[in-house]
XYZ file of C-alpha atoms in Angstrom:
165
model
C 159.329 86.614 -171.096
C 160.503 83.717 -168.903
C 157.728 84.386 -166.369
C 155.113 84.142 -169.134
C 156.427 80.739 -170.212
C 156.846 79.435 -166.685
C 153.213 79.906 -165.614
C 151.608 77.948 -168.498
C 154.228 75.218 -168.166
C 153.627 74.951 -164.426
C 149.852 74.779 -164.937
C 150.259 72.090 -167.573
C 152.459 70.022 -165.261
C 149.937 70.374 -162.415
C 147.077 69.269 -164.675
C 149.098 66.254 -165.825
C 149.890 65.326 -162.231
C 146.224 65.558 -161.218
C 145.130 63.520 -164.242
C 147.760 60.880 -163.531
C 146.706 60.676 -159.883
C 143.064 60.123 -160.834
C 143.945 57.061 -162.933
C 143.026 53.756 -161.303
C 145.751 51.132 -160.960
C 146.134 49.306 -164.280
C 146.944 45.874 -162.868
C 146.925 43.801 -159.697
C 150.556 44.634 -158.853
C 149.891 48.371 -158.971
C 146.733 47.885 -156.886
C 148.601 45.847 -154.258
C 151.329 48.485 -154.033
C 148.835 51.344 -153.697
C 146.847 49.523 -151.005
C 150.036 48.774 -149.077
C 151.283 52.366 -149.434
C 148.000 53.767 -148.094
C 148.147 51.462 -145.044
C 151.890 52.063 -144.570
C 151.311 55.836 -144.535
C 147.949 55.698 -142.666
C 146.608 57.641 -145.645
C 142.814 57.505 -145.838
C 142.691 59.765 -148.903
C 145.070 57.442 -150.763
C 142.854 54.517 -149.818
C 139.689 56.398 -150.719
C 141.131 57.201 -154.149
C 141.086 53.475 -154.961
C 137.299 53.228 -154.611
C 135.132 53.127 -157.733
C 132.775 56.000 -158.464
C 129.053 55.587 -157.816
C 128.414 55.292 -161.562
C 130.948 52.469 -161.765
C 129.361 50.704 -158.817
C 125.991 50.858 -160.573
C 127.584 49.534 -163.774
C 129.505 46.757 -161.956
C 126.631 45.482 -159.844
C 123.219 44.443 -161.085
C 122.140 44.296 -157.432
C 123.010 47.969 -156.912
C 121.136 48.942 -160.081
C 117.972 47.334 -158.711
C 118.211 49.200 -155.402
C 117.848 52.560 -157.163
C 120.079 54.310 -154.635
C 121.303 57.787 -155.435
C 125.003 58.241 -156.187
C 125.645 59.965 -152.861
C 123.937 57.136 -150.949
C 126.009 54.525 -152.785
C 129.256 56.371 -152.052
C 128.315 56.871 -148.393
C 127.706 53.128 -148.067
C 130.933 51.985 -149.698
C 133.087 54.715 -148.129
C 131.605 54.012 -144.697
C 132.245 50.283 -144.941
C 135.805 50.746 -146.222
C 136.555 53.558 -143.754
C 135.469 51.312 -140.868
C 137.843 48.603 -142.103
C 140.671 51.097 -142.577
C 140.170 52.399 -139.032
C 140.089 48.796 -137.784
C 143.496 48.141 -139.328
C 144.911 51.303 -137.750
C 143.412 50.345 -134.366
C 144.863 46.826 -134.585
C 148.301 48.278 -135.332
C 148.067 50.626 -132.356
C 146.842 47.871 -129.994
C 149.776 45.660 -130.968
C 152.454 48.350 -131.031
C 153.002 47.955 -134.773
C 154.338 51.110 -136.375
C 152.844 51.019 -139.843
C 155.737 53.006 -141.339
C 158.054 50.098 -140.469
C 156.088 47.529 -142.498
C 157.865 46.158 -145.547
C 156.002 45.049 -148.674
C 156.850 41.405 -149.434
C 154.494 40.175 -152.162
C 150.848 39.895 -153.133
C 148.536 37.180 -154.361
C 145.154 37.231 -156.075
C 142.407 34.621 -155.860
C 139.301 34.344 -157.964
C 136.805 32.678 -155.604
C 133.989 33.312 -158.073
C 133.960 32.558 -161.784
C 133.454 35.299 -164.336
C 135.160 38.475 -165.446
C 132.665 40.718 -163.657
C 133.178 39.141 -160.233
C 135.224 40.446 -157.270
C 138.794 39.270 -156.823
C 140.425 38.582 -153.470
C 143.807 40.310 -153.153
C 146.130 39.464 -150.283
C 149.072 41.760 -149.553
C 151.904 40.196 -147.560
C 154.134 42.375 -145.379
C 157.064 41.869 -143.048
C 157.345 43.427 -139.593
C 160.346 42.782 -137.361
C 161.200 39.645 -139.334
C 157.685 38.201 -139.127
C 155.283 37.960 -142.028
C 151.598 38.819 -142.029
C 148.977 39.771 -144.569
C 146.089 42.106 -145.285
C 143.116 40.985 -147.380
C 140.971 43.009 -149.757
C 138.191 42.532 -152.260
C 138.956 44.301 -155.536
C 137.442 44.471 -159.002
C 138.943 44.822 -162.431
C 136.627 46.992 -164.492
C 137.218 48.603 -167.883
C 141.001 48.492 -167.621
C 141.244 49.731 -164.032
C 141.408 48.083 -160.626
C 139.178 49.286 -157.777
C 138.857 48.554 -154.068
C 135.496 47.129 -153.012
C 136.100 46.240 -149.377
C 138.575 45.189 -146.740
C 138.042 41.495 -146.063
C 139.802 41.386 -142.709
C 140.325 44.410 -140.506
C 140.047 43.153 -136.923
C 143.088 41.815 -135.078
C 145.130 41.816 -138.289
C 148.426 42.348 -136.453
C 147.837 39.960 -133.533
C 149.792 37.110 -135.135
C 152.937 39.097 -136.009
C 152.945 40.924 -132.692
C 152.841 37.749 -130.579
C 155.218 35.486 -132.515
């Protein structure tokens, strides 16, 4: 009897966990923490999970709608651009001897360089490494109650300053 109850309960918990994982961050603080955690853990899949779907990209961008790209093409473009930036951050850490697991989250800040609710937002995540502070910069978008990663704004030589101070 216990085995029969355990299996459905376990399946329900797994489904809830998967559904919760698929939810986009609900605010800028959650987005900043998820971005930092993905960098801290060198976790591409965690980073990739913050990207909008192709349908969302079409809905967010009038420019993308006009291009008439297929969903797979859109995702290849955005994933490729973000993956290159992610790899650039990892390479910069390696070049400068920065162990990403030792980074400490300090704070974050958002900027709205463009007016309008449907415009990208700049999000800067500040970290501490060996007593020195640096930052990582991203372009994000708030869309229908969720926050999504659009691109990495700076991915080259991002650890040079903290490594040489």
